[in-house]
Every structure is written in C-alpha cells, then in structure tokens.
Amino acid sequence: MKDDIPSLEIDIDDEVITLDLDERDLPKTVEENAFLSGGYPYKKKMKRSDYEEALELLQYELVKVQAHLQASGERVVIVFEGRDAAGKGGTINAFRQYLNPRHNRVVALSKPSDTEQGQWYFQRYVAHLPTHGEMVMFDRSWYNRAGVEPVMGFCTEEQHKQFLSEVPHFEHMLVKDGIHFFKFWLNVGQEMQIKRFHDRRQNPMKRWKLSPIDIKALSKWDEYTHARNQMLENTHTAHAPWTVVRSNDKRRARLNAIRHFLFSMDYDGKDTSAIGILDPQIIGPGPDFLNQFGA
C-alpha cells in the first residue's frame, strides 16, 4: 500500500504547475524541459556505448590509484553534495565499482542521535575519516548544515552562520594533515529533479529513495538555491575548492567527476590518454562556473 503524497503547487520560471507524483504522466512543461533545465548545454544523453567504453578506462585508472594509496599510505576524502536526485549515489558507485571495499568506504549518515546532537558538530564525521591507504566517500556530509538544515529549520540561523565560518578551518586541518580532499557539487535542473522524483515514485524498486523531506524540498527550490549559493561563496577556498558538475546527464557527470579526480592525483602508471579530456561545459570550479550559466 502506497503512502499518500499530496499534490503540490510548484513555481517553475514564474509558471505555477500542479504536480502529483502519483499520476502516471508528468506535466507537459516538466517532461519537455527536463533535460535542458538549468541551461544544460546538450540536447541528448551521451550514448551508452560511448559512456561504458570511457568508464571502463577510467575505472582501470581508479584501480591504479587504489594500489598507489595502499603502497604509499596516502589518504583520500571525497565529498559528494547536491540537491536530492542530483546523482550522488550513482556517481559514487561508478567510482568504486571495481575498488576493494576493505580500503574504500562510503559514509552516508542518518540524522544525528540525541548524543550526537550534544557533540561538536563535526565530531561524528571525524570518526569516519580514513586511515592510511584508505579512500572515504561521503554521500552527503557536514554540508547538511549548509543546505537541508537551514532550509528545513533543523538548525538555527546562528548555527548556520557559525558553520559557514568554521568549515574552511576544519577542512584546512584535513588538508594540512596530508589528506587528498575533494568536494563535488552535482548540479541538477529543477525540471530534471522533478522528473527523477517522479521516476522514483513510479518505480516500486526505487520508492525508498523518496523521503518526506524530499517532497517538501520540491516547493523550496529557491530557498535551496540561496543556501547553495551562500555555501559555495563561503566555503570555496584555495585549499578545499568546490568542483561543480552539471548532472542532468548522469553519464557525462560521472565521467567528468572521475576524470577530475584522476587528473588531480599522482600515481604510478598514470595514463592521461585513457583519462581523456574534461568537458568545460559540464565541470568547473565553484561559484564562478555556476554563474556562467545562471543555474
């Protein structure tokens, strides 16, 4: 038996539409504009055959990186952030498909316990940082306090301000300690987010991915945009820069995120021809890149 989801009034580019995720068909304006939403530069998905061929080469390079980490004891932290349904989980899976899970961990924390709520905000994340030779990927991270928490009222305005002030210092400590630190913001267009939510609701195998918070977020697009912009402006630093990946096409997003990571790492046997070329229309640094297409 399905739980009831109310229909919502959604404002898209000054047009108000009625959205019911239980309806089989999406509103026409959403269906027609999803892929190009947010000023996406391509009209079609990358061909699956081209994607799989490129991904295999990149995953072979990732295996080399893991061997290097094991030999050198170096540590890696990768933070994946983005709106709900931006493609974080799929990108993480593309990274780690052929990596040894003993030395590659994904951290996806639920809401803090009563004990954790009484601790230093970063404390529960510190416990999951890597030891020598490890790579840790955060599927959402401490940046909850820069996005969902202030938008949904789960933290105070003062806590939000304090976080934005403190996080550059926290991340500087990680980098100074020798951790290779990466932050990806996966950016999805509004209509594409709605389409992916609808796909999840219509698919019993994916319905678990759609939470009540996700539903509430649909009507708070502008609030999340404001919070995202504040976050990027305050936490895009020289020692811990944000890399923005436009993710309406998950295939292009995954390839470019992996390429950026591989280009940034030094490891034995690195094959730059296999890594390929970054797409400057898909990936770029921080708020300046976002501002280029006004997303």
mmCIF file of C-alpha atoms in Angstrom, residues 21-288:
data_model
loop_
_atom_site.group_PDB
_atom_site.id
_atom_site.type_symbol
_atom_site.label_atom_id
_atom_site.label_comp_id
_atom_site.label_asym_id
_atom_site.label_seq_id
_atom_site.Cartn_x
_atom_site.Cartn_y
_atom_site.Cartn_z
ATOM 1 C CA LEU A 21 3.821 12.289 -8.251
ATOM 2 C CA ASP A 22 1.233 9.511 -8.159
ATOM 3 C CA GLU A 23 -0.063 10.496 -11.599
ATOM 4 C CA ARG A 24 1.439 8.343 -14.325
ATOM 5 C CA ASP A 25 2.267 11.294 -16.588
ATOM 6 C CA LEU A 26 4.255 14.369 -15.693
ATOM 7 C CA PRO A 27 3.007 17.866 -16.544
ATOM 8 C CA LYS A 28 3.938 18.579 -20.158
ATOM 9 C CA THR A 29 6.210 21.525 -19.324
ATOM 10 C CA VAL A 30 8.271 19.318 -16.997
ATOM 11 C CA GLU A 31 8.545 16.387 -19.395
ATOM 12 C CA GLU A 32 9.561 18.569 -22.331
ATOM 13 C CA ASN A 33 12.082 20.752 -20.492
ATOM 14 C CA ALA A 34 13.682 18.307 -18.037
ATOM 15 C CA PHE A 35 16.873 17.502 -19.910
ATOM 16 C CA LEU A 36 17.607 21.112 -20.882
ATOM 17 C CA SER A 37 16.622 22.565 -17.496
ATOM 18 C CA GLY A 38 19.112 24.810 -15.753
ATOM 19 C CA GLY A 39 20.590 25.771 -19.123
ATOM 20 C CA TYR A 40 22.032 22.316 -19.759
ATOM 21 C CA PRO A 41 24.272 22.501 -22.857
ATOM 22 C CA TYR A 42 23.424 19.173 -24.508
ATOM 23 C CA LYS A 43 20.159 18.075 -26.081
ATOM 24 C CA LYS A 44 20.582 14.313 -25.601
ATOM 25 C CA LYS A 45 22.187 11.843 -23.248
ATOM 26 C CA MET A 46 25.631 10.584 -24.047
ATOM 27 C CA LYS A 47 25.409 7.281 -25.940
ATOM 28 C CA ARG A 48 25.547 4.313 -23.600
ATOM 29 C CA SER A 49 28.236 2.550 -25.669
ATOM 30 C CA ASP A 50 30.499 5.624 -25.602
ATOM 31 C CA TYR A 51 29.882 6.038 -21.872
ATOM 32 C CA GLU A 52 30.659 2.422 -20.997
ATOM 33 C CA GLU A 53 33.825 2.420 -23.092
ATOM 34 C CA ALA A 54 35.115 5.599 -21.425
ATOM 35 C CA LEU A 55 34.075 4.476 -17.949
ATOM 36 C CA GLU A 56 35.959 1.187 -18.211
ATOM 37 C CA LEU A 57 39.195 3.030 -18.974
ATOM 38 C CA LEU A 58 38.647 5.388 -16.057
ATOM 39 C CA GLN A 59 37.840 2.588 -13.638
ATOM 40 C CA TYR A 60 41.094 0.872 -14.581
ATOM 41 C CA GLU A 61 42.898 4.089 -13.640
ATOM 42 C CA LEU A 62 40.997 4.169 -10.324
ATOM 43 C CA VAL A 63 42.292 0.675 -9.552
ATOM 44 C CA LYS A 64 45.809 2.039 -10.112
ATOM 45 C CA VAL A 65 45.072 4.865 -7.676
ATOM 46 C CA GLN A 66 43.949 2.398 -5.029
ATOM 47 C CA ALA A 67 47.159 0.386 -5.464
ATOM 48 C CA HIS A 68 49.117 3.608 -5.071
ATOM 49 C CA LEU A 69 47.265 4.510 -1.872
ATOM 50 C CA GLN A 70 47.952 1.075 -0.427
ATOM 51 C CA ALA A 71 51.660 1.339 -1.241
ATOM 52 C CA SER A 72 52.090 4.935 -0.085
ATOM 53 C CA GLY A 73 49.665 5.079 2.834
ATOM 54 C CA GLU A 74 48.124 8.249 1.432
ATOM 55 C CA ARG A 75 44.508 9.065 2.306
ATOM 56 C CA VAL A 76 41.632 10.424 0.231
ATOM 57 C CA VAL A 77 38.351 12.048 1.198
ATOM 58 C CA ILE A 78 35.737 12.846 -1.440
ATOM 59 C CA VAL A 79 32.592 14.770 -0.511
ATOM 60 C CA PHE A 80 29.590 14.420 -2.817
ATOM 61 C CA GLU A 81 26.898 17.035 -2.390
ATOM 62 C CA GLY A 82 23.954 18.242 -4.434
ATOM 63 C CA ARG A 83 20.211 18.537 -4.338
ATOM 64 C CA ASP A 84 18.135 15.400 -3.881
ATOM 65 C CA ALA A 85 18.214 13.257 -7.055
ATOM 66 C CA ALA A 86 21.295 15.044 -8.411
ATOM 67 C CA GLY A 87 23.037 11.694 -8.967
ATOM 68 C CA LYS A 88 25.367 11.435 -5.981
ATOM 69 C CA GLY A 89 24.830 7.734 -5.330
ATOM 70 C CA GLY A 90 25.282 6.714 -8.959
ATOM 71 C CA THR A 91 28.468 8.750 -9.257
ATOM 72 C CA ILE A 92 29.867 7.138 -6.106
ATOM 73 C CA ASN A 93 29.008 3.691 -7.468
ATOM 74 C CA ALA A 94 30.844 4.480 -10.717
ATOM 75 C CA PHE A 95 33.911 5.468 -8.689
ATOM 76 C CA ARG A 96 34.011 2.374 -6.518
ATOM 77 C CA GLN A 97 32.631 -0.418 -8.704
ATOM 78 C CA TYR A 98 35.980 -2.209 -9.012
ATOM 79 C CA LEU A 99 37.715 -0.946 -5.877
ATOM 80 C CA ASN A 100 38.465 -3.123 -2.878
ATOM 81 C CA PRO A 101 35.758 -2.379 -0.295
ATOM 82 C CA ARG A 102 38.229 -3.080 2.502
ATOM 83 C CA HIS A 103 40.067 0.085 1.590
ATOM 84 C CA ASN A 104 37.247 2.140 0.080
ATOM 85 C CA ARG A 105 34.314 3.178 2.246
ATOM 86 C CA VAL A 106 31.110 5.096 1.619
ATOM 87 C CA VAL A 107 29.744 7.134 4.521
ATOM 88 C CA ALA A 108 26.042 8.021 4.380
ATOM 89 C CA LEU A 109 24.930 9.048 7.854
ATOM 90 C CA SER A 110 21.344 9.281 9.026
ATOM 91 C CA LYS A 111 20.075 12.108 11.210
ATOM 92 C CA PRO A 112 22.144 12.645 14.380
ATOM 93 C CA SER A 113 21.232 10.827 17.569
ATOM 94 C CA ASP A 114 20.480 12.673 20.819
ATOM 95 C CA THR A 115 24.083 12.077 21.882
ATOM 96 C CA GLU A 116 25.481 13.377 18.590
ATOM 97 C CA GLN A 117 23.291 16.471 18.777
ATOM 98 C CA GLY A 118 25.086 17.359 22.007
ATOM 99 C CA GLN A 119 28.563 16.988 20.492
ATOM 100 C CA TRP A 120 30.788 19.264 18.446
ATOM 101 C CA TYR A 121 29.051 19.427 15.077
ATOM 102 C CA PHE A 122 31.932 17.861 13.107
ATOM 103 C CA GLN A 123 32.577 15.100 15.652
ATOM 104 C CA ARG A 124 30.502 12.338 14.099
ATOM 105 C CA TYR A 125 32.097 12.941 10.707
ATOM 106 C CA VAL A 126 35.653 12.917 12.078
ATOM 107 C CA ALA A 127 35.069 9.360 13.299
ATOM 108 C CA HIS A 128 34.726 8.231 9.670
ATOM 109 C CA LEU A 129 37.862 9.868 8.237
ATOM 110 C CA PRO A 130 40.329 7.491 6.535
ATOM 111 C CA THR A 131 43.309 5.726 7.967
ATOM 112 C CA HIS A 132 46.460 5.125 5.888
ATOM 113 C CA GLY A 133 45.806 3.741 2.425
ATOM 114 C CA GLU A 134 42.057 4.419 2.549
ATOM 115 C CA MET A 135 39.628 6.342 0.368
ATOM 116 C CA VAL A 136 36.410 7.552 2.016
ATOM 117 C CA MET A 137 33.479 8.943 0.040
ATOM 118 C CA PHE A 138 30.832 10.968 1.846
ATOM 119 C CA ASP A 139 27.362 10.630 0.333
ATOM 120 C CA ARG A 140 26.295 13.910 1.900
ATOM 121 C CA SER A 141 28.467 15.249 4.655
ATOM 122 C CA TRP A 142 28.876 18.018 7.189
ATOM 123 C CA TYR A 143 27.421 20.258 4.484
ATOM 124 C CA ASN A 144 23.950 19.202 5.634
ATOM 125 C CA ARG A 145 24.261 22.269 7.835
ATOM 126 C CA ALA A 146 24.656 24.455 4.766
ATOM 127 C CA GLY A 147 21.666 23.044 2.877
ATOM 128 C CA VAL A 148 18.852 20.942 4.240
ATOM 129 C CA GLU A 149 19.222 22.045 7.868
ATOM 130 C CA PRO A 150 18.772 25.819 7.417
ATOM 131 C CA VAL A 151 16.149 25.407 4.671
ATOM 132 C CA MET A 152 14.059 22.958 6.680
ATOM 133 C CA GLY A 153 14.580 24.682 10.024
ATOM 134 C CA PHE A 154 16.704 21.897 11.551
ATOM 135 C CA CYS A 155 19.312 24.377 12.791
ATOM 136 C CA THR A 156 19.238 27.965 13.981
ATOM 137 C CA GLU A 157 20.404 30.914 11.919
ATOM 138 C CA GLU A 158 23.308 31.336 14.318
ATOM 139 C CA GLN A 159 24.346 27.685 13.926
ATOM 140 C CA HIS A 160 24.242 28.099 10.150
ATOM 141 C CA LYS A 161 26.430 31.209 10.268
ATOM 142 C CA GLN A 162 28.856 29.522 12.659
ATOM 143 C CA PHE A 163 29.159 26.535 10.353
ATOM 144 C CA LEU A 164 29.955 28.658 7.292
ATOM 145 C CA SER A 165 32.619 30.440 9.328
ATOM 146 C CA GLU A 166 34.192 27.308 10.807
ATOM 147 C CA VAL A 167 34.150 24.809 7.940
ATOM 148 C CA PRO A 168 37.068 26.364 5.981
ATOM 149 C CA HIS A 169 39.248 25.967 9.097
ATOM 150 C CA PHE A 170 38.077 22.393 9.642
ATOM 151 C CA GLU A 171 38.882 21.458 6.050
ATOM 152 C CA HIS A 172 42.222 23.239 6.230
ATOM 153 C CA MET A 173 43.165 20.916 9.093
ATOM 154 C CA LEU A 174 42.347 17.890 6.958
ATOM 155 C CA VAL A 175 44.464 19.127 4.073
ATOM 156 C CA LYS A 176 47.365 20.147 6.318
ATOM 157 C CA ASP A 177 47.350 16.637 7.751
ATOM 158 C CA GLY A 178 48.029 15.310 4.262
ATOM 159 C CA ILE A 179 44.571 14.142 3.182
ATOM 160 C CA HIS A 180 43.774 14.478 -0.530
ATOM 161 C CA PHE A 181 40.474 16.313 -0.248
ATOM 162 C CA PHE A 182 37.831 16.744 -2.963
ATOM 163 C CA LYS A 183 34.389 18.365 -2.923
ATOM 164 C CA PHE A 184 31.887 17.792 -5.733
ATOM 165 C CA TRP A 185 28.629 19.701 -6.084
ATOM 166 C CA LEU A 186 26.343 17.872 -8.535
ATOM 167 C CA ASN A 187 24.018 20.458 -10.039
ATOM 168 C CA VAL A 188 20.661 19.365 -11.431
ATOM 169 C CA GLY A 189 17.979 21.449 -13.156
ATOM 170 C CA GLN A 190 14.601 21.955 -11.493
ATOM 171 C CA GLU A 191 12.525 20.086 -14.064
ATOM 172 C CA MET A 192 15.048 17.238 -14.123
ATOM 173 C CA GLN A 193 14.852 16.922 -10.353
ATOM 174 C CA ILE A 194 11.061 16.707 -10.563
ATOM 175 C CA LYS A 195 11.312 14.081 -13.316
ATOM 176 C CA ARG A 196 13.674 11.950 -11.240
ATOM 177 C CA PHE A 197 11.417 12.223 -8.198
ATOM 178 C CA HIS A 198 8.508 11.128 -10.374
ATOM 179 C CA ASP A 199 10.530 8.177 -11.711
ATOM 180 C CA ARG A 200 11.306 7.098 -8.157
ATOM 181 C CA ARG A 201 7.697 7.349 -7.078
ATOM 182 C CA GLN A 202 6.508 5.319 -10.047
ATOM 183 C CA ASN A 203 9.117 2.573 -9.563
ATOM 184 C CA PRO A 204 8.478 0.310 -6.531
ATOM 185 C CA MET A 205 12.172 -0.653 -6.508
ATOM 186 C CA LYS A 206 13.246 2.981 -6.090
ATOM 187 C CA ARG A 207 10.422 4.364 -3.966
ATOM 188 C CA TRP A 208 12.525 4.038 -0.810
ATOM 189 C CA LYS A 209 14.744 6.821 -2.168
ATOM 190 C CA LEU A 210 11.898 9.333 -1.893
ATOM 191 C CA SER A 211 11.534 10.690 1.646
ATOM 192 C CA PRO A 212 9.050 13.182 3.118
ATOM 193 C CA ILE A 213 11.900 15.708 3.260
ATOM 194 C CA ASP A 214 12.426 15.235 -0.483
ATOM 195 C CA ILE A 215 8.778 16.026 -1.144
ATOM 196 C CA LYS A 216 8.935 19.192 0.967
ATOM 197 C CA ALA A 217 12.083 20.236 -0.887
ATOM 198 C CA LEU A 218 10.209 20.355 -4.199
ATOM 199 C CA SER A 219 8.410 23.519 -3.135
ATOM 200 C CA LYS A 220 11.582 25.103 -1.725
ATOM 201 C CA TRP A 221 13.699 25.293 -4.863
ATOM 202 C CA ASP A 222 14.543 28.987 -4.435
ATOM 203 C CA GLU A 223 15.409 28.552 -0.751
ATOM 204 C CA TYR A 224 17.791 25.712 -1.589
ATOM 205 C CA THR A 225 19.324 27.800 -4.374
ATOM 206 C CA HIS A 226 20.000 30.630 -1.940
ATOM 207 C CA ALA A 227 21.519 28.226 0.596
ATOM 208 C CA ARG A 228 23.682 26.603 -2.089
ATOM 209 C CA ASN A 229 24.995 29.963 -3.246
ATOM 210 C CA GLN A 230 25.822 31.004 0.325
ATOM 211 C CA MET A 231 27.624 27.714 0.855
ATOM 212 C CA LEU A 232 29.735 27.973 -2.279
ATOM 213 C CA GLU A 233 30.634 31.613 -1.693
ATOM 214 C CA ASN A 234 31.770 30.934 1.889
ATOM 215 C CA THR A 235 33.430 27.537 1.541
ATOM 216 C CA HIS A 236 35.072 27.551 -1.905
ATOM 217 C CA THR A 237 38.670 28.001 -0.776
ATOM 218 C CA ALA A 238 42.123 27.580 -2.256
ATOM 219 C CA HIS A 239 42.854 24.594 -0.012
ATOM 220 C CA ALA A 240 39.401 22.981 -0.406
ATOM 221 C CA PRO A 241 37.755 24.166 -3.631
ATOM 222 C CA TRP A 242 34.351 23.074 -4.863
ATOM 223 C CA THR A 243 34.114 21.361 -8.236
ATOM 224 C CA VAL A 244 30.682 21.827 -9.814
ATOM 225 C CA VAL A 245 29.398 19.075 -12.102
ATOM 226 C CA ARG A 246 26.272 19.644 -14.196
ATOM 227 C CA SER A 247 24.377 16.389 -13.786
ATOM 228 C CA ASN A 248 21.238 16.427 -15.948
ATOM 229 C CA ASP A 249 23.035 13.708 -17.906
ATOM 230 C CA LYS A 250 24.339 11.305 -15.278
ATOM 231 C CA ARG A 251 26.738 9.683 -17.739
ATOM 232 C CA ARG A 252 28.601 12.870 -18.567
ATOM 233 C CA ALA A 253 28.586 13.854 -14.892
ATOM 234 C CA ARG A 254 30.156 10.589 -13.721
ATOM 235 C CA LEU A 255 32.877 10.587 -16.357
ATOM 236 C CA ASN A 256 33.889 14.170 -15.694
ATOM 237 C CA ALA A 257 33.922 13.775 -11.911
ATOM 238 C CA ILE A 258 36.206 10.742 -12.186
ATOM 239 C CA ARG A 259 38.427 12.495 -14.719
ATOM 240 C CA HIS A 260 38.852 15.497 -12.436
ATOM 241 C CA PHE A 261 39.835 13.233 -9.561
ATOM 242 C CA LEU A 262 42.326 11.258 -11.657
ATOM 243 C CA PHE A 263 43.946 14.358 -13.142
ATOM 244 C CA SER A 264 44.407 15.682 -9.583
ATOM 245 C CA MET A 265 46.192 12.566 -8.284
ATOM 246 C CA ASP A 266 49.772 11.445 -8.859
ATOM 247 C CA TYR A 267 50.154 7.661 -9.126
ATOM 248 C CA ASP A 268 52.292 5.070 -10.852
ATOM 249 C CA GLY A 269 51.301 4.149 -14.393
ATOM 250 C CA LYS A 270 49.011 7.126 -14.900
ATOM 251 C CA ASP A 271 47.669 7.093 -18.465
ATOM 252 C CA THR A 272 46.414 10.563 -19.351
ATOM 253 C CA SER A 273 45.247 9.415 -22.775
ATOM 254 C CA ALA A 274 42.930 6.901 -21.093
ATOM 255 C CA ILE A 275 41.607 9.565 -18.739
ATOM 256 C CA GLY A 276 40.565 11.711 -21.658
ATOM 257 C CA ILE A 277 39.526 15.360 -21.605
ATOM 258 C CA LEU A 278 37.411 17.315 -19.151
ATOM 259 C CA ASP A 279 34.298 18.872 -20.671
ATOM 260 C CA PRO A 280 34.340 22.602 -19.776
ATOM 261 C CA GLN A 281 30.582 22.787 -20.353
ATOM 262 C CA ILE A 282 29.972 20.122 -17.703
ATOM 263 C CA ILE A 283 32.580 20.651 -14.993
ATOM 264 C CA GLY A 284 34.234 23.711 -13.486
ATOM 265 C CA PRO A 285 35.401 25.425 -10.300
ATOM 266 C CA GLY A 286 32.958 26.711 -7.729
ATOM 267 C CA PRO A 287 30.560 29.655 -7.893
ATOM 268 C CA ASP A 288 32.191 31.228 -10.952
#
